Short mmCIF file of C-alpha atoms in Angstrom, two decimals:
data_model
loop_
_atom_site.label_atom_id
_atom_site.label_comp_id
_atom_site.label_asym_id
_atom_site.label_seq_id
_atom_site.Cartn_x
_atom_site.Cartn_y
_atom_site.Cartn_z
CA UNK A 185 -73.64 55.30 27.30
CA UNK A 186 -72.09 55.61 30.75
CA UNK A 187 -68.73 54.22 31.89
CA UNK A 188 -69.24 52.40 35.19
CA UNK A 189 -65.64 51.20 35.49
CA UNK A 190 -62.53 50.62 33.40
CA UNK A 191 -59.61 48.52 34.70
CA UNK A 192 -56.40 47.84 32.88
CA UNK A 193 -56.17 44.10 32.34
CA UNK A 194 -53.62 42.05 30.39
CA UNK A 195 -52.48 45.13 28.52
CA UNK A 196 -56.04 45.99 27.47
CA UNK A 197 -59.08 47.38 29.28
CA UNK A 198 -61.86 45.55 31.11
CA UNK A 199 -64.75 47.99 31.09
CA UNK A 200 -68.29 47.97 32.44
CA UNK A 201 -70.82 50.22 30.73
CA UNK A 202 -74.52 50.99 31.02
CA UNK A 203 -76.89 52.41 28.47
CA UNK A 204 -80.59 53.13 28.06
CA UNK A 205 -81.87 50.21 26.00
CA UNK A 206 -84.81 51.02 23.75
CA UNK A 207 -85.54 47.37 23.11
CA UNK A 208 -85.43 46.43 26.80
CA UNK A 209 -87.07 49.69 27.88
CA UNK A 210 -84.64 49.98 30.80
CA UNK A 211 -80.99 50.63 31.57
CA UNK A 212 -78.79 47.69 30.60
CA UNK A 213 -75.24 46.93 31.79
CA UNK A 214 -72.54 45.02 29.95
CA UNK A 215 -68.86 44.19 30.32
CA UNK A 216 -66.38 44.56 27.48
CA UNK A 217 -62.76 43.44 27.36
CA UNK A 218 -60.79 45.29 24.70
CA UNK A 219 -57.25 44.03 23.96
CA UNK A 220 -54.38 46.45 23.40
CA UNK A 221 -54.68 45.92 19.65
CA UNK A 222 -57.95 47.89 19.68
CA UNK A 223 -55.85 51.06 20.01
CA UNK A 224 -54.73 50.51 16.42
CA UNK A 225 -58.04 49.57 14.81
CA UNK A 226 -61.08 47.29 14.95
CA UNK A 227 -60.50 43.86 16.51
CA UNK A 228 -62.46 40.60 16.24
CA UNK A 229 -65.03 39.98 18.98
CA UNK A 230 -66.31 37.02 20.95
CA UNK A 231 -69.76 37.24 22.55
CA UNK A 232 -70.03 35.45 25.91
CA UNK A 233 -73.63 34.79 27.01
CA UNK A 234 -74.05 33.90 30.67
CA UNK A 235 -76.31 31.48 32.47
CA UNK A 236 -79.22 31.60 34.91
CA UNK A 237 -78.84 34.00 37.87
CA UNK A 238 -75.77 35.66 36.33
CA UNK A 239 -75.21 39.32 35.53
CA UNK A 240 -72.55 40.69 33.16
CA UNK A 241 -70.05 40.32 36.02
CA UNK A 242 -69.83 36.59 36.71
CA UNK A 243 -67.91 35.48 33.66
CA UNK A 244 -65.99 38.75 33.55
CA UNK A 245 -64.68 38.03 37.06
CA UNK A 246 -64.42 34.24 37.09
CA UNK A 247 -63.95 32.75 33.62
CA UNK A 248 -60.27 33.73 33.23
CA UNK A 249 -61.01 34.65 29.62
CA UNK A 250 -59.19 37.98 29.35
CA UNK A 251 -55.65 36.58 29.35
CA UNK A 252 -56.37 34.28 26.43
CA UNK A 253 -58.31 36.97 24.59
CA UNK A 254 -55.40 39.38 25.06
CA UNK A 255 -53.03 36.79 23.66
CA UNK A 256 -55.21 36.47 20.55
CA UNK A 257 -56.08 40.15 20.20
CA UNK A 258 -59.80 39.48 20.55
CA UNK A 259 -62.46 41.54 22.36
CA UNK A 260 -65.05 39.84 24.58
CA UNK A 261 -68.54 41.20 25.30
CA UNK A 262 -70.27 40.07 28.48
CA UNK A 263 -73.96 41.09 28.25
CA UNK A 264 -76.40 40.87 31.12
CA UNK A 265 -78.87 37.97 31.10
CA UNK A 266 -82.10 39.96 31.29
CA UNK A 267 -83.60 43.39 31.73
CA UNK A 268 -83.53 44.56 35.34
CA UNK A 269 -84.90 47.19 37.65
CA UNK A 270 -87.90 48.19 39.68
CA UNK A 271 -90.31 48.54 36.83
CA UNK A 272 -89.32 45.22 35.26
CA UNK A 273 -91.40 42.09 35.87
CA UNK A 274 -89.82 39.34 37.95
CA UNK A 275 -90.57 35.98 39.52
CA UNK A 276 -89.60 34.46 42.84
CA UNK A 277 -87.98 31.49 41.08
CA UNK A 278 -84.30 31.79 40.18
CA UNK A 279 -85.00 30.48 36.67
CA UNK A 280 -87.66 32.93 35.46
CA UNK A 281 -87.68 36.69 35.11
CA UNK A 282 -84.71 38.86 36.03
CA UNK A 283 -81.46 36.94 35.54
CA UNK A 284 -83.24 34.41 33.34
CA UNK A 285 -84.12 36.08 30.05
CA UNK A 286 -83.43 32.90 28.07
CA UNK A 287 -82.43 34.92 24.99
CA UNK A 288 -85.93 35.13 23.51
CA UNK A 289 -88.35 37.94 22.64
CA UNK A 290 -91.23 37.52 25.08
CA UNK A 291 -94.71 37.85 23.64
CA UNK A 292 -96.64 37.15 26.84
CA UNK A 293 -97.69 39.29 29.77
CA UNK A 294 -96.08 40.43 32.08
CA UNK A 295 -92.82 39.81 30.22
CA UNK A 296 -93.27 41.27 26.74
CA UNK A 297 -92.71 44.91 27.68
CA UNK A 298 -89.05 44.39 28.70
CA UNK A 299 -87.89 40.81 28.02
CA UNK A 300 -86.64 41.14 24.42
CA UNK A 301 -83.22 39.61 24.94
CA UNK A 302 -83.00 38.03 21.47
CA UNK A 303 -83.31 41.41 19.76
CA UNK A 304 -81.14 43.06 22.37
CA UNK A 305 -78.28 40.62 21.74
CA UNK A 306 -78.57 40.39 17.97
CA UNK A 307 -79.49 43.98 17.17
CA UNK A 308 -79.26 46.77 19.73
CA UNK A 309 -76.10 45.82 21.64
CA UNK A 310 -74.06 44.98 18.49
CA UNK A 311 -75.08 48.34 17.05
CA UNK A 312 -73.92 50.12 20.17
CA UNK A 313 -70.58 48.37 20.65
CA UNK A 314 -69.52 48.57 17.02
CA UNK A 315 -70.35 52.30 17.07
CA UNK A 316 -68.64 53.10 20.38
CA UNK A 317 -65.62 50.76 20.32
CA UNK A 318 -62.99 49.47 17.89
CA UNK A 319 -64.83 46.23 17.14
CA UNK A 320 -64.94 44.65 13.69
CA UNK A 321 -68.54 43.60 12.83
CA UNK A 322 -67.24 41.28 10.13
CA UNK A 323 -65.32 39.11 12.59
CA UNK A 324 -67.70 37.91 15.30
CA UNK A 325 -67.98 34.61 17.16
CA UNK A 326 -70.19 33.55 20.04
CA UNK A 327 -70.06 31.33 23.11
CA UNK A 328 -71.91 30.91 26.39
CA UNK A 329 -72.57 28.80 29.46
CA UNK A 330 -75.72 26.85 30.34
CA UNK A 331 -78.65 29.18 29.45
CA UNK A 332 -76.02 31.25 27.66
CA UNK A 333 -74.83 28.22 25.73
CA UNK A 334 -78.44 27.78 24.62
CA UNK A 335 -78.46 31.42 23.54
CA UNK A 336 -75.15 31.17 21.68
CA UNK A 337 -76.16 28.04 19.77
CA UNK A 338 -79.65 29.18 18.82
CA UNK A 339 -78.50 32.65 17.77
CA UNK A 340 -75.57 31.29 15.74
CA UNK A 341 -77.72 28.75 13.90
CA UNK A 342 -80.34 31.41 13.14
CA UNK A 343 -77.94 34.16 11.99
CA UNK A 344 -75.80 31.90 9.82
CA UNK A 345 -73.79 34.66 8.20
CA UNK A 346 -72.88 36.65 11.27
CA UNK A 347 -70.69 34.31 13.31
CA UNK A 348 -67.47 32.63 12.18
CA UNK A 349 -67.70 29.99 14.93
CA UNK A 350 -69.84 28.98 17.90
CA UNK A 351 -69.01 27.20 21.15
CA UNK A 352 -70.76 26.41 24.42
CA UNK A 353 -70.00 25.26 27.93
CA UNK A 354 -72.67 22.89 29.26
CA UNK A 355 -75.48 24.39 27.16
CA UNK A 356 -79.16 23.85 27.78
CA UNK A 357 -79.26 21.73 24.67
CA UNK A 358 -82.88 20.69 24.23
CA UNK A 359 -85.10 23.11 26.14
CA UNK A 360 -88.38 22.12 24.49
CA UNK A 361 -88.01 18.75 26.23
CA UNK A 362 -86.55 19.92 29.56
CA UNK A 363 -87.82 21.68 32.65
CA UNK A 364 -85.04 24.17 31.90
CA UNK A 365 -86.90 25.37 28.87
CA UNK A 366 -90.53 24.31 28.87
CA UNK A 367 -91.26 26.48 31.89
CA UNK A 368 -89.55 29.57 30.45
CA UNK A 369 -90.55 29.15 26.80
CA UNK A 370 -94.14 28.68 27.97
CA UNK A 371 -94.02 31.77 30.15
CA UNK A 372 -92.29 34.03 27.62
CA UNK A 373 -93.67 32.70 24.32
CA UNK A 374 -97.00 31.12 25.31
CA UNK A 375 -98.30 27.60 25.15
CA UNK A 376 -98.19 27.21 21.35
CA UNK A 377 -95.09 25.04 21.11
CA UNK A 378 -94.61 25.77 17.43
CA UNK A 379 -93.26 29.15 18.61
CA UNK A 380 -90.55 27.42 20.62
CA UNK A 381 -88.74 25.52 17.89
CA UNK A 382 -86.46 28.41 16.92
CA UNK A 383 -85.14 28.38 20.47
CA UNK A 384 -83.98 24.79 20.81
CA UNK A 385 -80.42 23.99 19.76
CA UNK A 386 -81.15 20.32 19.14
CA UNK A 387 -84.15 21.10 16.90
CA UNK A 388 -82.16 23.75 15.02
CA UNK A 389 -79.31 21.29 14.55
CA UNK A 390 -81.73 18.73 13.12
CA UNK A 391 -83.27 21.37 10.88
CA UNK A 392 -80.26 23.27 9.56
CA UNK A 393 -77.06 23.07 11.64
CA UNK A 394 -74.38 25.77 11.58
CA UNK A 395 -72.25 26.81 8.62
CA UNK A 396 -68.93 26.84 10.49
CA UNK A 397 -67.07 25.05 13.26
CA UNK A 398 -68.71 24.25 16.61
CA UNK A 399 -67.16 23.28 19.97
CA UNK A 400 -69.20 21.92 22.87
CA UNK A 401 -67.73 21.13 26.31
CA UNK A 402 -69.75 19.27 28.93
CA UNK A 403 -68.75 18.16 32.40
CA UNK A 404 -69.44 14.50 33.14
CA UNK A 405 -70.28 15.24 36.79
CA UNK A 406 -72.47 18.23 36.01
CA UNK A 407 -75.23 18.33 38.61
CA UNK A 408 -77.72 19.47 35.93
CA UNK A 409 -77.08 16.83 33.25
CA UNK A 410 -80.72 15.72 33.20
CA UNK A 411 -81.86 19.28 32.54
CA UNK A 412 -79.17 20.09 29.97
CA UNK A 413 -79.74 16.98 27.79
CA UNK A 414 -76.37 17.04 25.99
CA UNK A 415 -77.07 13.59 24.51
CA UNK A 416 -79.84 15.04 22.33
CA UNK A 417 -77.53 17.64 20.83
CA UNK A 418 -74.67 15.15 20.40
CA UNK A 419 -77.03 12.85 18.50
CA UNK A 420 -78.25 15.65 16.27
CA UNK A 421 -74.68 16.84 15.57
CA UNK A 422 -73.62 13.37 14.50
CA UNK A 423 -76.76 12.81 12.45
CA UNK A 424 -76.27 16.07 10.52
CA UNK A 425 -72.49 15.50 10.02
CA UNK A 426 -72.05 18.99 11.52
CA UNK A 427 -68.44 20.19 11.68
CA UNK A 428 -68.11 19.98 15.45
CA UNK A 429 -66.10 18.83 18.44
CA UNK A 430 -68.18 17.55 21.36
CA UNK A 431 -66.15 16.85 24.51
CA UNK A 432 -67.40 15.08 27.63
CA UNK A 433 -64.98 15.81 30.50
CA UNK A 434 -64.91 13.27 33.30
CA UNK A 435 -65.39 14.68 36.79
CA UNK A 436 -66.14 18.31 35.88
CA UNK A 437 -69.30 20.00 37.16
CA UNK A 438 -71.35 23.07 36.15
CA UNK A 439 -69.20 25.70 37.90
CA UNK A 440 -66.82 28.40 36.73
CA UNK A 441 -64.00 26.05 37.75
CA UNK A 442 -65.13 23.94 34.79
CA UNK A 443 -65.42 26.94 32.48
CA UNK A 444 -62.03 28.41 33.35
CA UNK A 445 -60.38 25.01 32.92
CA UNK A 446 -61.29 24.96 29.24
CA UNK A 447 -61.44 28.66 28.38
CA UNK A 448 -58.02 28.60 26.69
CA UNK A 449 -59.31 25.98 24.25
CA UNK A 450 -62.44 27.98 23.41
CA UNK A 451 -60.57 31.23 22.79
CA UNK A 452 -58.02 29.44 20.59
CA UNK A 453 -60.85 27.70 18.71
CA UNK A 454 -62.59 31.00 17.98
CA UNK A 455 -59.29 32.72 17.11
CA UNK A 456 -58.68 30.09 14.43
CA UNK A 457 -62.04 30.91 12.86
CA UNK A 458 -61.82 34.69 13.32
CA UNK A 459 -58.37 34.94 11.78
CA UNK A 460 -58.83 32.07 9.30
CA UNK B 562 -62.24 19.10 59.07
CA UNK B 563 -65.34 19.43 56.93
CA UNK B 564 -65.51 19.49 53.13
CA UNK B 565 -67.68 22.42 52.06
CA UNK B 566 -67.15 21.90 48.32
CA UNK B 567 -64.83 20.20 45.88
CA UNK B 568 -64.82 21.09 42.16
CA UNK B 569 -62.67 19.54 39.51
CA UNK B 570 -60.49 22.29 38.06
CA UNK B 571 -57.65 22.11 35.51
CA UNK B 572 -57.29 18.38 36.12
CA UNK B 573 -57.00 18.87 39.89
CA UNK B 574 -59.44 19.77 42.65
CA UNK B 575 -60.46 23.19 43.97
CA UNK B 576 -61.73 22.46 47.47
CA UNK B 577 -63.18 24.57 50.27
CA UNK B 578 -62.84 23.24 53.81
CA UNK B 579 -63.71 24.37 57.32
CA UNK B 580 -62.22 23.33 60.61
CA UNK B 581 -62.45 24.25 64.29
CA UNK B 582 -59.40 26.41 64.87
CA UNK B 583 -57.95 26.23 68.37
CA UNK B 584 -55.79 29.30 67.82
CA UNK B 585 -58.67 31.38 66.43
CA UNK B 586 -61.22 29.87 68.83
CA UNK B 587 -63.77 29.63 66.03
CA UNK B 588 -64.47 27.77 62.80
CA UNK B 589 -62.14 28.81 59.99
CA UNK B 590 -62.63 28.27 56.25
CA UNK B 591 -59.93 27.94 53.59
CA UNK B 592 -59.63 27.12 49.90
CA UNK B 593 -57.09 24.64 48.56
CA UNK B 594 -56.24 23.90 44.95
CA UNK B 595 -54.55 20.53 44.57
CA UNK B 596 -53.09 19.71 41.12
CA UNK B 597 -53.47 16.24 39.61
CA UNK B 598 -49.88 15.41 40.65
CA UNK B 599 -51.04 15.27 44.29
CA UNK B 600 -52.58 11.89 43.50
CA UNK B 601 -49.06 10.49 43.23
CA UNK B 602 -47.44 12.12 46.23
CA UNK B 603 -46.76 15.39 48.05
CA UNK B 604 -46.57 18.51 45.87
CA UNK B 605 -45.02 21.95 46.47
CA UNK B 606 -47.36 24.60 47.83
CA UNK B 607 -47.90 28.33 47.37
CA UNK B 608 -49.66 30.29 50.11
CA UNK B 609 -51.88 33.12 48.83
CA UNK B 610 -52.81 35.66 51.52
CA UNK B 611 -55.70 37.94 50.61
CA UNK B 612 -56.39 41.59 51.28
CA UNK B 613 -58.82 43.70 53.29
CA UNK B 614 -62.52 42.67 53.09
CA UNK B 615 -61.67 39.39 51.35
CA UNK B 616 -62.55 35.86 52.42
CA UNK B 617 -60.87 32.69 51.18
CA UNK B 618 -63.07 32.94 48.07
CA UNK B 619 -62.01 36.15 46.30
CA UNK B 620 -58.65 35.04 44.97
CA UNK B 621 -59.88 31.48 44.50
CA UNK B 622 -62.60 32.79 42.17
CA UNK B 623 -60.92 35.77 40.52
CA UNK B 624 -57.13 35.48 40.43
CA UNK B 625 -56.96 32.88 37.61
CA UNK B 626 -54.20 31.13 39.54
CA UNK B 627 -55.31 27.52 39.22
CA UNK B 628 -54.44 27.05 35.56
CA UNK B 629 -50.86 28.15 36.07
CA UNK B 630 -50.56 26.15 39.30
CA UNK B 631 -51.84 23.06 37.47
CA UNK B 632 -49.27 23.58 34.73
CA UNK B 633 -46.51 23.67 37.36
CA UNK B 634 -47.90 20.93 39.60
CA UNK B 635 -48.17 23.27 42.59
CA UNK B 636 -50.89 23.45 45.26
CA UNK B 637 -52.30 26.82 46.37
CA UNK B 638 -53.80 27.54 49.79
CA UNK B 639 -56.26 30.42 50.10
CA UNK B 640 -56.76 31.14 53.84
CA UNK B 641 -59.40 33.49 55.20
CA UNK B 642 -58.26 36.95 56.31
CA UNK B 643 -59.56 36.85 59.89
CA UNK B 644 -61.58 34.87 62.40
CA UNK B 645 -65.31 35.24 61.83
CA UNK B 646 -68.65 34.54 63.44
CA UNK B 647 -71.13 35.86 65.96
CA UNK B 648 -68.91 35.57 68.98
CA UNK B 649 -65.95 37.25 67.27
CA UNK B 650 -65.23 40.96 67.81
CA UNK B 651 -65.74 43.26 64.84
CA UNK B 652 -65.70 46.92 63.86
CA UNK B 653 -67.90 48.99 61.58
CA UNK B 654 -64.89 50.00 59.49
CA UNK B 655 -63.98 47.79 56.54
CA UNK B 656 -60.31 47.86 57.58
CA UNK B 657 -60.51 46.61 61.18
CA UNK B 658 -61.87 43.41 62.70
CA UNK B 659 -63.48 40.68 60.60
CA UNK B 660 -61.94 40.59 57.12
CA UNK B 661 -58.96 42.64 58.32
CA UNK B 662 -56.84 40.44 60.58
CA UNK B 663 -53.59 41.99 59.28
CA UNK B 664 -51.69 38.74 59.94
CA UNK B 665 -50.71 39.59 63.53
CA UNK B 666 -51.37 38.04 66.94
CA UNK B 667 -53.56 40.57 68.74
CA UNK B 668 -52.65 41.33 72.34
CA UNK B 669 -55.33 43.96 72.97
CA UNK B 670 -58.99 43.77 73.96
CA UNK B 671 -61.42 42.97 72.35
CA UNK B 672 -59.27 41.35 69.65
CA UNK B 673 -56.85 39.07 71.51
CA UNK B 674 -59.28 36.20 72.13
CA UNK B 675 -59.70 35.37 68.41
CA UNK B 676 -57.41 37.51 66.22
CA UNK B 677 -54.27 35.34 66.15
CA UNK B 678 -53.81 35.26 62.40
CA UNK B 679 -49.99 35.15 62.51
CA UNK B 680 -49.99 31.92 64.48
CA UNK B 681 -52.91 30.57 62.48
CA UNK B 682 -51.05 31.05 59.19
CA UNK B 683 -47.60 29.95 60.33
CA UNK B 684 -48.56 27.15 62.70
CA UNK B 685 -52.07 25.74 62.85
CA UNK B 686 -53.13 25.79 59.19
CA UNK B 687 -49.80 24.39 57.87
CA UNK B 688 -50.10 21.56 60.41
CA UNK B 689 -53.61 20.78 59.22
CA UNK B 690 -53.01 20.90 55.47
CA UNK B 691 -49.78 18.90 55.54
CA UNK B 692 -51.56 16.25 57.64
CA UNK B 693 -54.75 16.07 55.56
CA UNK B 694 -53.41 16.61 52.02
CA UNK B 695 -50.49 15.57 49.82
CA UNK B 696 -48.50 18.77 50.46
CA UNK B 697 -44.74 18.81 50.85
CA UNK B 698 -43.75 20.94 53.90
CA UNK B 699 -40.22 21.25 52.57
CA UNK B 700 -41.31 23.07 49.41
CA UNK B 701 -43.36 26.13 50.41
CA UNK B 702 -43.55 29.62 48.94
CA UNK B 703 -45.80 32.55 49.78
CA UNK B 704 -47.55 35.45 48.05
CA UNK B 705 -50.42 37.82 48.69
CA UNK B 706 -52.24 40.99 47.71
CA UNK B 707 -52.37 44.30 49.57
CA UNK B 708 -52.84 43.39 53.29
CA UNK B 709 -51.98 39.85 52.18
CA UNK B 710 -48.82 41.06 50.48
CA UNK B 711 -47.90 42.62 53.82
CA UNK B 712 -48.56 39.27 55.47
CA UNK B 713 -46.56 37.32 52.90
CA UNK B 714 -43.52 39.59 53.12
CA UNK B 715 -43.43 39.86 56.91
CA UNK B 716 -43.96 36.14 57.43
CA UNK B 717 -41.34 35.17 54.84
CA UNK B 718 -38.72 37.52 56.28
CA UNK B 719 -39.41 36.25 59.80
CA UNK B 720 -39.44 32.52 58.98
CA UNK B 721 -36.34 32.59 56.78
CA UNK B 722 -36.00 28.83 56.45
CA UNK B 723 -39.56 27.97 55.57
CA UNK B 724 -40.19 29.66 52.22
CA UNK B 725 -38.19 29.17 49.03
CA UNK B 726 -39.48 32.43 47.55
CA UNK B 727 -41.84 35.31 48.31
CA UNK B 728 -43.87 37.61 46.08
CA UNK B 729 -46.55 40.22 46.50
CA UNK B 730 -49.11 42.15 44.50
CA UNK B 731 -49.43 45.76 45.67
CA UNK B 732 -48.42 45.00 49.26
CA UNK B 733 -49.00 47.32 52.20
CA UNK B 734 -45.28 47.93 52.30
CA UNK B 735 -44.67 50.24 55.25
CA UNK B 736 -47.61 49.96 57.65
CA UNK B 737 -45.93 51.62 60.63
CA UNK B 738 -45.93 54.84 58.62
CA UNK B 739 -49.32 54.49 56.88
CA UNK B 740 -52.95 54.80 57.87
CA UNK B 741 -53.22 51.25 56.51
CA UNK B 742 -51.18 49.96 59.40
CA UNK B 743 -50.96 52.45 62.23
CA UNK B 744 -54.68 52.12 62.91
CA UNK B 745 -54.66 48.32 62.90
CA UNK B 746 -51.30 47.74 64.59
CA UNK B 747 -52.37 50.14 67.32
CA UNK B 748 -55.70 48.39 67.79
CA UNK B 749 -54.33 44.85 67.73
CA UNK B 750 -50.88 45.32 69.33
CA UNK B 751 -51.31 48.44 71.45
CA UNK B 752 -49.67 51.85 71.35
CA UNK B 753 -46.10 50.68 72.08
CA UNK B 754 -44.71 50.98 68.57
CA UNK B 755 -41.70 48.79 69.38
CA UNK B 756 -44.17 45.88 69.12
CA UNK B 757 -45.01 46.84 65.53
CA UNK B 758 -41.60 46.55 63.91
CA UNK B 759 -41.88 42.82 63.21
CA UNK B 760 -44.94 43.58 61.09
CA UNK B 761 -43.54 46.12 58.64
CA UNK B 762 -42.00 44.78 55.42
CA UNK B 763 -39.85 47.85 54.88
CA UNK B 764 -38.41 47.74 58.41
CA UNK B 765 -37.78 44.00 58.12
CA UNK B 766 -36.07 44.55 54.77
CA UNK B 767 -33.81 47.17 56.32
CA UNK B 768 -33.12 44.87 59.27
CA UNK B 769 -32.58 41.48 57.63
CA UNK B 770 -34.11 40.98 54.17
CA UNK B 771 -35.08 37.59 52.79
CA UNK B 772 -32.77 34.69 52.04
CA UNK B 773 -34.20 33.88 48.63
CA UNK B 774 -35.75 35.56 45.58
CA UNK B 775 -38.49 38.18 45.88
CA UNK B 776 -40.93 39.52 43.29
CA UNK B 777 -43.07 42.64 43.86
CA UNK B 778 -45.68 43.90 41.35
CA UNK B 779 -47.31 47.28 41.80
CA UNK B 780 -49.85 49.05 39.61
CA UNK B 781 -48.91 52.59 38.67
CA UNK B 782 -52.56 53.74 38.76
CA UNK B 783 -53.35 51.98 42.03
CA UNK B 784 -55.91 54.11 43.87
CA UNK B 785 -54.21 53.29 47.19
CA UNK B 786 -50.58 54.15 46.33
CA UNK B 787 -50.30 56.67 49.18
CA UNK B 788 -51.38 54.04 51.69
CA UNK B 789 -49.26 51.22 50.25
CA UNK B 790 -45.96 53.19 50.16
CA UNK B 791 -44.15 50.95 47.62
CA UNK B 792 -41.33 53.53 47.36
CA UNK B 793 -40.25 52.77 50.92
CA UNK B 794 -39.91 49.06 50.21
CA UNK B 795 -38.22 49.65 46.84
CA UNK B 796 -35.66 51.86 48.58
CA UNK B 797 -35.01 49.29 51.29
CA UNK B 798 -34.66 46.46 48.73
CA UNK B 799 -32.09 48.42 46.77
CA UNK B 800 -30.23 49.52 49.88
CA UNK B 801 -29.92 45.94 51.13
CA UNK B 802 -28.96 44.53 47.70
CA UNK B 803 -31.83 42.05 48.22
CA UNK B 804 -32.27 39.51 45.40
CA UNK B 805 -35.50 40.93 44.05
CA UNK B 806 -37.52 42.10 41.08
CA UNK B 807 -39.70 45.15 41.70
CA UNK B 808 -42.05 46.00 38.82
CA UNK B 809 -44.13 49.16 38.48
CA UNK B 810 -46.83 48.57 35.85
CA UNK B 811 -48.19 51.64 34.14
CA UNK B 812 -51.97 52.02 34.20
CA UNK B 813 -52.84 49.06 36.44
CA UNK B 814 -54.96 49.56 39.57
CA UNK B 815 -55.57 47.60 42.80
CA UNK B 816 -58.16 45.16 41.41
CA UNK B 817 -58.16 41.46 40.57
CA UNK B 818 -57.81 42.50 36.92
CA UNK B 819 -54.31 43.62 37.92
CA UNK B 820 -53.61 40.44 39.88
CA UNK B 821 -54.82 38.05 37.19
CA UNK B 822 -52.80 39.94 34.56
CA UNK B 823 -49.54 39.00 36.29
CA UNK B 824 -50.44 35.74 38.01
CA UNK B 825 -48.68 33.63 35.38
CA UNK B 826 -45.40 35.42 36.17
CA UNK B 827 -45.77 34.88 39.92
CA UNK B 828 -46.53 31.18 39.64
CA UNK B 829 -43.61 30.67 37.25
CA UNK B 830 -41.34 32.64 39.60
CA UNK B 831 -42.30 30.46 42.57
CA UNK B 832 -42.06 27.27 40.52
CA UNK B 833 -38.44 28.12 39.66
CA UNK B 834 -37.65 28.38 43.37
CA UNK B 835 -39.73 25.38 44.46
CA UNK B 836 -38.21 23.05 41.88
CA UNK B 837 -34.76 24.68 41.88
#
């Protein structure tokens, strides 16, 4: 593992690190905020999965999460959204290939050799960060934005025992029925739609839900509402009687100005679960 | 004036606007955060002047200022750091020309025809924003980072009656004695150093100080400490018995992770003065 940068931030350290990923078969970069409390022993951790076109840096720079995490003594991991580099397949579209891993394990050519983001996020990167940093594997929660909200919800509902809580900002909520989903799931997983169902938050909510609290924030003026399909997830949450808060915020769009506006609430929500 | 974007943010609006600047003889872009209170009437305003290489966007995206400004009901203006465009002079160096206006009125060729940032910040832009938005011209304060801290301090000490308070993050504190200063003041104002003295915060502090409270934050691990010369300003503050708080923060560097870590304190400091 290589240190790319470390900046003191709210009494802790905002670092950026790279490592050779076996699963991704390329170098991968991630950001990690460690609060001051990590000097004294392992701290709880919140995973933040980013959206289409993002790297590890966008939320690290723009979400204003570190101050609230420092207040709660929680670490935040900001993974990249896909494998990257010269030897890695890509597509001209912004929503496929590099920057658009969709948090699945690709089975199809040309993607399968590098695009294994599901296993990278649930297996390889947790192994690395809990080995290298003072992070408590027994106190993990997960959040994300847009494609990353999709990733957070699907991963949390699949690994029921790992995460104390899950939240999402404007998640891609029903990708098997949306052009933000059908295109990518088809490309990465193939045309057999039975392989897609484990990667659709609405279908997973209908099937099993999440054994813990859930918080969803959605901007009412989001320019991508038709692609995100929050109504499908809200319906499934209510139908299941899932422990959840679903908030529709008038006037907010899909930007980091929306995310930062409600970050305090998300960190406090996860802190309640992580310290509960 | 043209609206480039408006995003709802912490109950208010983060806008980006452009206008034809007479003083700069080119189009200029600025960011403006207006809190919800602006719907009911004019609100106090904090000017945030940015540093070398920045546009209006850096602090708007990365300083985490909007949440604290919303809490206090204060607007924040994020001006650009120089004139820009094809017809505007520039230099290959990152610290001269576009992105490096240094908040002076250039008198020298090729800069004089566009680089009039002092007058743009103290005259033209205030006229525009108080005309177009619910901003109270009688309740203004000013801050900035690095080159922008230099701008904030020199402008506040020159226009004693305009600003209720002034603060700075890692300001260029003594530019007439630093390579961050001598190069630019020479290029923009010419080799007669008597013309530079109005643009050096340490010299202005020795000469007159500021009739109000001042807050300076400086990172102890700032990679540019030798160029910033905070010791000169600290000495001058103490010698004058200026009402001021000067804080040296161990381990912090020159980045936005430093700025965002202490933004809450700066906004609260200015709010005390603006509502006092």
